[in-house]
Coordinates of C-alpha atoms and ligand atoms in Angstrom, one line a residue:
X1 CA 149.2 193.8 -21.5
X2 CA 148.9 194.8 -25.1
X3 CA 145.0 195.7 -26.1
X4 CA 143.9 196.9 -29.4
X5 CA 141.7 200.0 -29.7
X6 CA 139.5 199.9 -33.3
X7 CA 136.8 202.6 -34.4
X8 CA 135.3 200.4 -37.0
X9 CA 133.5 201.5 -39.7
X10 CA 135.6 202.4 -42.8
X11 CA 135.7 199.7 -45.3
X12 CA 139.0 198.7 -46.0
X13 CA 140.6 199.4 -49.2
X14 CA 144.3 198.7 -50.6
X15 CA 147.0 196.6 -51.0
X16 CA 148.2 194.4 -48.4
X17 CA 151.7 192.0 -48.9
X18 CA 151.1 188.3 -47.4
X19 CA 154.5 187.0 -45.6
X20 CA 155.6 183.3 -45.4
X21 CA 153.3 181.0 -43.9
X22 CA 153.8 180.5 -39.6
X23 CA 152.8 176.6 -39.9
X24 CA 155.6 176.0 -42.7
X25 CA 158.4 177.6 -41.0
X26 CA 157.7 176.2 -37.8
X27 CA 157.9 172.6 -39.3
X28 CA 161.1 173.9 -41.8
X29 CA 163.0 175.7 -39.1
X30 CA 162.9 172.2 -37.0
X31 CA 164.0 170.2 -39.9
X32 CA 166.4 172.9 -40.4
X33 CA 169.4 170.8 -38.0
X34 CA 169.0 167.6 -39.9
X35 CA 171.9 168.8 -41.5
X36 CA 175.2 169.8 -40.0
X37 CA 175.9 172.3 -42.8
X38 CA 174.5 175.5 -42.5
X39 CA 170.9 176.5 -44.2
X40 CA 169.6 179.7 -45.1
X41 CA 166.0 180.5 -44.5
X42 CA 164.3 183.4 -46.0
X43 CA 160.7 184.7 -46.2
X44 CA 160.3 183.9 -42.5
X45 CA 157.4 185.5 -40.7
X46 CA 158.1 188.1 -37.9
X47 CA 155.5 186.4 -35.1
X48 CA 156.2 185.0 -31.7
X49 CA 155.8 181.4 -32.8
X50 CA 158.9 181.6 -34.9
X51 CA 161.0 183.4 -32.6
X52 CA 160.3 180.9 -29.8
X53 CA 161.0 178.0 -31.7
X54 CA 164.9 179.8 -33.1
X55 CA 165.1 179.9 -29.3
X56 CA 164.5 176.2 -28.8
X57 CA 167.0 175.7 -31.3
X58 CA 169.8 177.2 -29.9
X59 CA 168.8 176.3 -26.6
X60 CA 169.5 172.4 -27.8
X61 CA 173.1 173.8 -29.1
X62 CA 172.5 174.9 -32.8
X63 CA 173.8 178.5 -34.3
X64 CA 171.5 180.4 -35.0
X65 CA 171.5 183.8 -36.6
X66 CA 169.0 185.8 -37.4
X67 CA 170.6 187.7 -40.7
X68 CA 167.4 189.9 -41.0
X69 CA 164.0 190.5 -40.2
X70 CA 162.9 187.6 -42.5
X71 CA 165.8 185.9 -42.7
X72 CA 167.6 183.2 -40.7
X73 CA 170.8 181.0 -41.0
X74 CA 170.9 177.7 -38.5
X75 CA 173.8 175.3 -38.2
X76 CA 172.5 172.2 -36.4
X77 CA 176.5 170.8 -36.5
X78 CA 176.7 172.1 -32.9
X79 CA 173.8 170.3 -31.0
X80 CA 175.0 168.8 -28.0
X81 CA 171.9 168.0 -26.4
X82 CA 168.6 165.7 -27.9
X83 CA 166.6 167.0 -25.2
X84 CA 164.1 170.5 -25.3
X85 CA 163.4 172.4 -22.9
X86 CA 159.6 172.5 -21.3
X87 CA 160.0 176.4 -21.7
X88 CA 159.5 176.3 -25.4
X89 CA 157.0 173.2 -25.7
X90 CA 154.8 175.6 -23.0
X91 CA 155.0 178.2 -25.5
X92 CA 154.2 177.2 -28.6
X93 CA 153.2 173.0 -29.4
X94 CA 154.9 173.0 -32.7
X95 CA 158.3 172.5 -30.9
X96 CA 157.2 168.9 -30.8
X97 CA 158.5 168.8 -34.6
X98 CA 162.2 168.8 -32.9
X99 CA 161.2 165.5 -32.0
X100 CA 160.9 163.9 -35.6
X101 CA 164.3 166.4 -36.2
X102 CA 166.2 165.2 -33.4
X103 CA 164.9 161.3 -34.0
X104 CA 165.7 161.4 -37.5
X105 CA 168.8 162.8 -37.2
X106 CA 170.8 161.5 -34.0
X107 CA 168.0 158.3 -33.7
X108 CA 167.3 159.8 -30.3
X109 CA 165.2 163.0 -28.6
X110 CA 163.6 163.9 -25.3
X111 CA 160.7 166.4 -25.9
X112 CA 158.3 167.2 -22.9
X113 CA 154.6 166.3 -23.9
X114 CA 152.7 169.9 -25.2
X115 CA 150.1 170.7 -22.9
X116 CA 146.5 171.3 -23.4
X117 CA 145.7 174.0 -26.1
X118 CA 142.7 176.3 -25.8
X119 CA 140.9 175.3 -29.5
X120 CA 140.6 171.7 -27.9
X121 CA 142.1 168.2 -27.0
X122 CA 145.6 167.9 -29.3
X123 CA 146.6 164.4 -29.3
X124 CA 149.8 163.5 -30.7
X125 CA 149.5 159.6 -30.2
X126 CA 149.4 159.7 -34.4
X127 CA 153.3 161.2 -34.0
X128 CA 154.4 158.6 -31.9
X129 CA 152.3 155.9 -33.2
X130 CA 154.9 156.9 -36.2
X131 CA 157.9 156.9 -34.8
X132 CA 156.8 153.2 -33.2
X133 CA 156.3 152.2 -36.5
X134 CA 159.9 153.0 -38.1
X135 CA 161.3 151.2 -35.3
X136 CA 161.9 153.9 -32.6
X137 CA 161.1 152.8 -28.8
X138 CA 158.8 155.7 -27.5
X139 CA 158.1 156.1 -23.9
X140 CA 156.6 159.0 -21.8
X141 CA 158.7 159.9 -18.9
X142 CA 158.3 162.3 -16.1
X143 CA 156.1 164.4 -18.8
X144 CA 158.6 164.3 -21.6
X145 CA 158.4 162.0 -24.8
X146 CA 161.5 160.0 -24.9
X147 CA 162.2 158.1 -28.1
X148 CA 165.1 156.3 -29.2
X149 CA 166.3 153.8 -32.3
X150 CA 169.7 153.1 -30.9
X151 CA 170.0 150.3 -34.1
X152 CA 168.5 153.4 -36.6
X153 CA 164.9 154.2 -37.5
X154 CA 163.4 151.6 -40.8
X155 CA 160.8 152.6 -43.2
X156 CA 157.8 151.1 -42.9
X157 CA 154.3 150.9 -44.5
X158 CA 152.1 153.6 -41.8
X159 CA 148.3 154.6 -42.4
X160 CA 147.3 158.0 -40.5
X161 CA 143.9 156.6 -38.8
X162 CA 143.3 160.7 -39.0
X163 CA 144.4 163.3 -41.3
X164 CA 146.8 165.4 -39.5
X165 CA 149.4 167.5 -40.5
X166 CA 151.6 167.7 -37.9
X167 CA 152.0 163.6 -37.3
X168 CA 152.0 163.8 -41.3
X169 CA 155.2 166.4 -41.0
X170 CA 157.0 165.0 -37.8
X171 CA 157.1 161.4 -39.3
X172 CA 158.4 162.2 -42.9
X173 CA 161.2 164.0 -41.3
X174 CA 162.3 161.2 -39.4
X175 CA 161.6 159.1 -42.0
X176 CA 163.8 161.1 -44.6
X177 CA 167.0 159.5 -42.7
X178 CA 165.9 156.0 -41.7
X179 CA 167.1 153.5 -43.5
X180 CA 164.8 152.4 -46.4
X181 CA 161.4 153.5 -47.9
X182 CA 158.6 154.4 -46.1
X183 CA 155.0 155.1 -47.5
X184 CA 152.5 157.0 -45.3
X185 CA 148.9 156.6 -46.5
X186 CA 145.9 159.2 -45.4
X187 CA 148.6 162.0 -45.3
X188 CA 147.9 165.7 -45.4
X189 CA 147.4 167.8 -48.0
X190 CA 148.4 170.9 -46.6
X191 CA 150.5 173.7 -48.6
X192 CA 152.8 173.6 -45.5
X193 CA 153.4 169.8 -46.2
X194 CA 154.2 170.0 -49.5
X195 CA 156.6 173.2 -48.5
X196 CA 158.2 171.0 -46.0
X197 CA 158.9 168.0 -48.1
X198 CA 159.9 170.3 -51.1
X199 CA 162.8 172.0 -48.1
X200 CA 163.6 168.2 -47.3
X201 CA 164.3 167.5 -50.6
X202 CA 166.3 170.9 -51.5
X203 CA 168.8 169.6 -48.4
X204 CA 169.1 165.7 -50.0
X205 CA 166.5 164.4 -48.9
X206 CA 164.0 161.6 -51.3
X207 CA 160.7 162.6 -50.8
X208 CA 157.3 162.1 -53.3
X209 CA 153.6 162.7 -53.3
X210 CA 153.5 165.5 -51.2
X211 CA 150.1 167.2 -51.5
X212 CA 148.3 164.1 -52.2
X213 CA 147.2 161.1 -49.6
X214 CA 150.1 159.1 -50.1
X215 CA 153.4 160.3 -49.5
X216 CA 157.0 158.1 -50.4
X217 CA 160.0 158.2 -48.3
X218 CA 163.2 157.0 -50.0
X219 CA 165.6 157.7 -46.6
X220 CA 169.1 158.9 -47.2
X221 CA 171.9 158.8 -44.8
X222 CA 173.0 162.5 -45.1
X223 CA 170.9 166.1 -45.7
X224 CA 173.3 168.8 -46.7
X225 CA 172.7 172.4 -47.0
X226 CA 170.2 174.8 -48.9
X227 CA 168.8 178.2 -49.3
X228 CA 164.9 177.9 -49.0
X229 CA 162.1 180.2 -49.2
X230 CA 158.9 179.6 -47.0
X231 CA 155.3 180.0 -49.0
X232 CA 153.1 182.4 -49.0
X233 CA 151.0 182.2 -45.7
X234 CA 147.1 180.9 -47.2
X235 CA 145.6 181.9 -43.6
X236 CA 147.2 185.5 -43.2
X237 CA 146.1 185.8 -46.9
X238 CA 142.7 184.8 -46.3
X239 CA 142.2 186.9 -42.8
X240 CA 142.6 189.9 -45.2
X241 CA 140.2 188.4 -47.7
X242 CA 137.5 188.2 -45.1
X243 CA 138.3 191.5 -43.5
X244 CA 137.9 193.0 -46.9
X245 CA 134.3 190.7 -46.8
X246 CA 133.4 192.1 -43.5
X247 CA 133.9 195.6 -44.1
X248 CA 133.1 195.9 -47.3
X249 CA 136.0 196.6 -48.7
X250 CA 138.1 196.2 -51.7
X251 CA 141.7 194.5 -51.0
X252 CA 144.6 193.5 -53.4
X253 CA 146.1 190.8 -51.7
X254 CA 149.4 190.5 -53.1
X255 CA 152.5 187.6 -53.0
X256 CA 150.1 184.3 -52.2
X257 CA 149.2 181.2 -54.1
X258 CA 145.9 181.9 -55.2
X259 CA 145.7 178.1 -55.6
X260 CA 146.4 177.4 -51.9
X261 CA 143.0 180.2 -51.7
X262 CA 140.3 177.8 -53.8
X263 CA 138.3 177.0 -50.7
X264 CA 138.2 180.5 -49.2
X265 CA 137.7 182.0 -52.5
X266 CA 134.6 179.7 -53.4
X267 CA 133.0 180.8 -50.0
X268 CA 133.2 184.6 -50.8
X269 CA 131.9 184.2 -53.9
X270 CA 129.3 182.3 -52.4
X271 CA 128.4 185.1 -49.9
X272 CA 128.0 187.5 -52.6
X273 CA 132.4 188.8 -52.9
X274 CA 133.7 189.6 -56.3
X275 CA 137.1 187.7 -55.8
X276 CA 140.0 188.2 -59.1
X277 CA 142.9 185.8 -59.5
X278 CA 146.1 186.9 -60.9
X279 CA 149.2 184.9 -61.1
X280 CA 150.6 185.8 -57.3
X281 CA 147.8 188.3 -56.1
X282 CA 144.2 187.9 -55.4
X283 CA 141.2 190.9 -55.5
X284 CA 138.0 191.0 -53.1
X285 CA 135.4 193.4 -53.2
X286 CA 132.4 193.5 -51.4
X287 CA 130.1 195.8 -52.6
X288 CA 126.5 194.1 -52.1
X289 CA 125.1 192.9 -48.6
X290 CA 126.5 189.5 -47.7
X291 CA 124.5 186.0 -48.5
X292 CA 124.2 183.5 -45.8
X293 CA 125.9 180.1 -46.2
X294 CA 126.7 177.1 -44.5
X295 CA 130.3 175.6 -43.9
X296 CA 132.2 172.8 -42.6
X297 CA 135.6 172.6 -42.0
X298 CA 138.0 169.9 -43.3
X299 CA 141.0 168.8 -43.9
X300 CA 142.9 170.6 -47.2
X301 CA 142.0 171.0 -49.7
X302 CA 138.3 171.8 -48.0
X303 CA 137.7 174.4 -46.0
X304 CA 140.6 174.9 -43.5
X305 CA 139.4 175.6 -39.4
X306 CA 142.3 178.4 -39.2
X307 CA 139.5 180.1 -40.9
X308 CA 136.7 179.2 -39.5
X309 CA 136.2 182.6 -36.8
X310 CA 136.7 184.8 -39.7
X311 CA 134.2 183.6 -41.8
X312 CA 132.0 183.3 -38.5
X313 CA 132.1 187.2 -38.8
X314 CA 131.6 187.6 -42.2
X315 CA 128.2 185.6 -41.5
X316 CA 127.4 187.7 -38.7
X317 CA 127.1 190.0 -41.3
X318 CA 125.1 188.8 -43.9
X319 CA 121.1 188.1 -44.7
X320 CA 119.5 185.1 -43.3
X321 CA 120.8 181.9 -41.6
X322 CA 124.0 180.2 -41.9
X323 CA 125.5 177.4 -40.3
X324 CA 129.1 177.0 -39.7
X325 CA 130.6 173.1 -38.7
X326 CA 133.5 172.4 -36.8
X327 CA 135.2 168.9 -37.9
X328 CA 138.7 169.5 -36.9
X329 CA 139.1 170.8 -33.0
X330 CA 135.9 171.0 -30.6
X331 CA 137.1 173.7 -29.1
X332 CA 136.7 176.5 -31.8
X333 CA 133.6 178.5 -30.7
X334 CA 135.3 180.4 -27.8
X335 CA 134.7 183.5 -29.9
X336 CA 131.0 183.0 -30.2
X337 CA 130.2 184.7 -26.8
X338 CA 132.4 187.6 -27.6
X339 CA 130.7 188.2 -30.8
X340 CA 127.5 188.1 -29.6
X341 CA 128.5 191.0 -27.2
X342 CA 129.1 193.1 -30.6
X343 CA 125.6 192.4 -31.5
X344 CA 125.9 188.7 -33.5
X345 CA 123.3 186.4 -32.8
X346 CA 125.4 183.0 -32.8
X347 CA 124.1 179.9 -31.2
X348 CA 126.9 177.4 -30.2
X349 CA 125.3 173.5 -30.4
X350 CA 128.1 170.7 -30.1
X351 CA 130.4 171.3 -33.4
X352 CA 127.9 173.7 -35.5
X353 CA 127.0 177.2 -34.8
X354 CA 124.0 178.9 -36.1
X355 CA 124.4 182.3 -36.9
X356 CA 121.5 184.8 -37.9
X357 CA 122.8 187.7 -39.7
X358 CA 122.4 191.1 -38.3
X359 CA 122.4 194.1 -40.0
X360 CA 125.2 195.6 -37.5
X361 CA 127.6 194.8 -35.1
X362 CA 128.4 197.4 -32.3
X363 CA 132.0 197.8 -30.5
X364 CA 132.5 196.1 -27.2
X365 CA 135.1 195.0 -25.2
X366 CA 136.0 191.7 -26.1
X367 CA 138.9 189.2 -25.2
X368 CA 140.9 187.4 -28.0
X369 CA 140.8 183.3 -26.7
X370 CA 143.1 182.2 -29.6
X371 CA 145.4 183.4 -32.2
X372 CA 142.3 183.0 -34.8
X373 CA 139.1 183.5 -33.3
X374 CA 141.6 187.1 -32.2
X375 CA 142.4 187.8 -35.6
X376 CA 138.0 187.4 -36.2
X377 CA 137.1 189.4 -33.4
X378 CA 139.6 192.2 -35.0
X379 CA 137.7 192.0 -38.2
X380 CA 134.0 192.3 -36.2
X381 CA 135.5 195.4 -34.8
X382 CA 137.1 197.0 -37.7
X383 CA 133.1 195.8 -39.3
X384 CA 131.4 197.2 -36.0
X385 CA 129.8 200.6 -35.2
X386 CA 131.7 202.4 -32.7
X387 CA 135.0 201.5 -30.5
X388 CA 136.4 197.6 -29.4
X389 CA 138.9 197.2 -27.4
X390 CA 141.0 193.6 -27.8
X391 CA 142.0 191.8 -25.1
X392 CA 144.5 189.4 -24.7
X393 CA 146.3 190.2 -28.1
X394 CA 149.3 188.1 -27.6
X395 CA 147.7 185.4 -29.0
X396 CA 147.4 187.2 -32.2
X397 CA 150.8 188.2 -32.2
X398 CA 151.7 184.5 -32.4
X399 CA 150.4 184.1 -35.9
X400 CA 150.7 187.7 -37.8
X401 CA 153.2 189.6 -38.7
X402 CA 152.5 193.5 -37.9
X403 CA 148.7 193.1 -38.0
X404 CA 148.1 196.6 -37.2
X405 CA 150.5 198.0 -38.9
X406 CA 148.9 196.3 -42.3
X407 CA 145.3 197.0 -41.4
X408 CA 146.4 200.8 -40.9
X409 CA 147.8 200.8 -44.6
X410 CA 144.4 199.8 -45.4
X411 CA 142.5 202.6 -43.9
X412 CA 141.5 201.0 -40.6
X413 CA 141.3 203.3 -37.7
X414 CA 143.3 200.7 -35.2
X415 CA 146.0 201.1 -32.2
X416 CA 148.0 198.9 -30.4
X417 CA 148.0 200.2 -27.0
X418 CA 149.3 199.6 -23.5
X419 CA 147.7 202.2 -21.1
X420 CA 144.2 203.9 -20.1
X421 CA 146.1 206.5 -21.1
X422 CA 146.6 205.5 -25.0
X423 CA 142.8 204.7 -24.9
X424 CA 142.1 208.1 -24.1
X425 CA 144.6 209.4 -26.6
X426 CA 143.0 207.0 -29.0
X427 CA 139.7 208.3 -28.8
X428 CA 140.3 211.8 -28.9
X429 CA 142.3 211.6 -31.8
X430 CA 139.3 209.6 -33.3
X431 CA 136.9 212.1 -31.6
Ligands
EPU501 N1 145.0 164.3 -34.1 C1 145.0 163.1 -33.4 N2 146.1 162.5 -33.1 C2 147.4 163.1 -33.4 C3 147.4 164.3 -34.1 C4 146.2 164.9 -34.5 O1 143.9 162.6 -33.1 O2 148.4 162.5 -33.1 C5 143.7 165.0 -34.5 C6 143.5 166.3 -33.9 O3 142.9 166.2 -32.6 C7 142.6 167.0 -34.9 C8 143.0 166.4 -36.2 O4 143.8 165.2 -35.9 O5 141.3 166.7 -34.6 C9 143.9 167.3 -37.0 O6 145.0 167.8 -36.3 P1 146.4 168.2 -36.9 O7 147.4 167.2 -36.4 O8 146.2 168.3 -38.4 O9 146.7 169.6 -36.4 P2 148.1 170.2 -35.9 O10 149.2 169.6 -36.7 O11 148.2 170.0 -34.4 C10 148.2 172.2 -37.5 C11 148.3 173.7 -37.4 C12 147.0 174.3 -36.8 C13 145.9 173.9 -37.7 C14 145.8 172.4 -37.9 C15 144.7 171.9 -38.9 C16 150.6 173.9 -37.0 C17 151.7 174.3 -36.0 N3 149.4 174.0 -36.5 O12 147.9 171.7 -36.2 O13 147.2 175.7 -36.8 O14 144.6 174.3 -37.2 O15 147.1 171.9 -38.4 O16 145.0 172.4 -40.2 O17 150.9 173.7 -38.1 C18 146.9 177.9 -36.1 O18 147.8 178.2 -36.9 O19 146.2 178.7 -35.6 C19 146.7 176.5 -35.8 C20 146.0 176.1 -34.8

């Protein structure tokens, strides 16, 4: 099992390039065979989560080639089967976007239901509450979702009773090919929306109002092919502006939106970060002792839970008392305990944790329990006195590309290793 080793420490100081966001591509890649003419995607990230879900596409039949590291061409003309495998859905939940794909497209799909996730319950009754409501008969059978419009999917009128971006995402891609318009009311926000009704539309598709609550379907009857681009990943962008926080470092963080950054931006600054904008990069320096805040996580464009660990640390960090909320999954503190074995004093009560700052953390053995709360528990140890050791690292690998790799080019002391042996090697190279 892949660990990482971290003598923490050095502030962290450079330039770091941001690669396309995880939570676009895995929506775009799916909506990717809507078409049966062949689309190019480029700016894909190199993470587990995409790879899986190319796999679940050729597994249902479609070409897929992977033309380099960051680029991928799909054909969807050669699907011969509407129904997923459990292997991928396992793996990674967002394979449950083949199901508005698949719907959309061929007006049938078999999906097996995703299983429980470790940051909480995940409901998708919003997705097929959707796909009910543009006509589609949706049943669960022996643990798959089976949904079918044998007389064609209709747009409809649907109001999300909660914000969510995936039921947002999975219903305007079946609803790009039913027949007629559909409005979805409460949508998300989310840059990864907008990017995935912006792809929709580059392949045919009528789609408006993306990026604000109400979003306008106009279906058409064909999508043909494009060439896309995925944007600029806001949480890998804003993992390196809180390690630059932590650490007290200086970081030019370069090829994001800084736009997509407002709500992380505002909470560095609050904390006591010098953050500069320029037109694709952004700056953060930490120079003075961090302030305590409070925070609550919400929906885009407020602050987004994907970062909710990292500013955890950050806070762990910094003078006085802060409080951090938790409005989006229940299950987000699984970090807290590990943290506090570094030296945080964090106290977990129902959605809020209250975290003193200290003056330092010190390295510890911890255990990554999601791809997140991994990526935080990085940044405590790269912030910490001494050595950590990662656990469980694979769920970090799901969500960014070449982590240790970019944290090295940055100055931080950090190995990906395999062995007791490397450990050793580790630290005497470190001495
Ligand atoms: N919800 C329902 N019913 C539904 C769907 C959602 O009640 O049918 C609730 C959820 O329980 C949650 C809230 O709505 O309380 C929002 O969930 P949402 O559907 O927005 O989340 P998601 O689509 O499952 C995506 C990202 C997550 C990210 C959330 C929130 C992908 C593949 N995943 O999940 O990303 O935390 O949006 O922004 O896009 C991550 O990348 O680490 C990650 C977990």
């Amino acid at each position: 099992m892949d660990q990482y080793i971290i003598k923490g420490g050095n502030p962290l100081v450079g330039e770091v390039e941001i690669g396309g966001a995880k939570n676009a591509a895995l929506a775009i890649l799916a909506a990717a065979i809507m078409t049966d003419d062949t689309v190019r995607l480029e700016n894909l990230p190199d993470v587990n989560d995409i790879n899986v879900l190319l796999e679940a596409i050729g597994g249902i039949g479609a070409k897929v080639e992977r033309v380099d590291r960051h680029t991928a061409v799909i054909n969807g003309s050669t699907i011969g089967d509407i129904s997923v495998d459990y292997e991928y859905i396992k793996k990674i939940r967002a394979s449950y976007y083949l199901l508005g794909a698949l719907l959309g497209k061929y007006k049938k799909a078999e999906v097996p239901l995703p299983g429980g996730c470790n940051i909480g319950s995940r409901p998708i009754d919003l997705h097929l509450k959707g796909f009910r409501a543009l006509g589609a008969t949706v049943d669960i059978k022996y643990g798959a979702i089976v949904a079918s419009a044998p007389d064609g999917l209709h747009g409809t009128h649907i109001f999300m009773d909660t914000v969510s971006v995936g039921a947002t995402i999975n219903i305007m891609m079946a609803a790009s090919m039913a027949k007629g318009n559909t409005i979805i009311e409460n949508a998300a926000k989310e840059p990864h929306v907008v990017d995935t009704a912006n792809f929709l539309n580059s392949m045919g598709a009528n789609i408006k109002g993306a990026g604000t609550d109400v979003i306008r379907i106009r279906g058409v009857e064909m999508l043909h092919s494009t060439n896309y681009s995925i944007v600029p990943d806001m949480i890998e962008a804003g993992t390196y502006m809180f390690a630059a926080a932590a650490t007290r470092g200086d970081i030019v963080i370069k090829n994001v939106i800084p736009k997509h950054l407002e709500a992380i931006t505002a909470k560095l600054e609050e904390i006591g970060c010098e953050v500069e904008e320029f037109d694709d990069a952004v700056r953060v320096i930490s120079a003075k002792k961090l302030r305590r805040t409070h925070v609550k996580t919400l929906p885009y464009p407020g602050y987004p839970t994907d970062m909710q660990p990292q500013i955890a640390v950050a806070l762990a960090l910094a003078s006085g008392t802060s409080i951090v909320t938790e409005s989006i999954f229940e299950n987000r503190f699984k970090y807290a305990d590990e943290l506090t074995r570094m030296g945080a004093c964090v106290k977990v009560e129902g959605n809020t944790a209250i975290i003193d700052g200290v003056d330092k953390l010190t390295g510890a053995r911890v255990s990554a329990p999601d791809l997140r709360a991994g990526a935080a528990l990085v940044i405590a140890g790269l912030a910490a006195e001494g050595i950590t050791i990662v656990d469980d690292i694979v769920y970090i690998q799901r969500g960014y590309e070449d982590f240790e790799g970019k944290l090295k080019s940055l100055g931080a002391e950090i190995e990906r290793v395999t062995s007791e042996k490397e450990i050793q090697k580790f630290k005497l190279r470190i001495g």
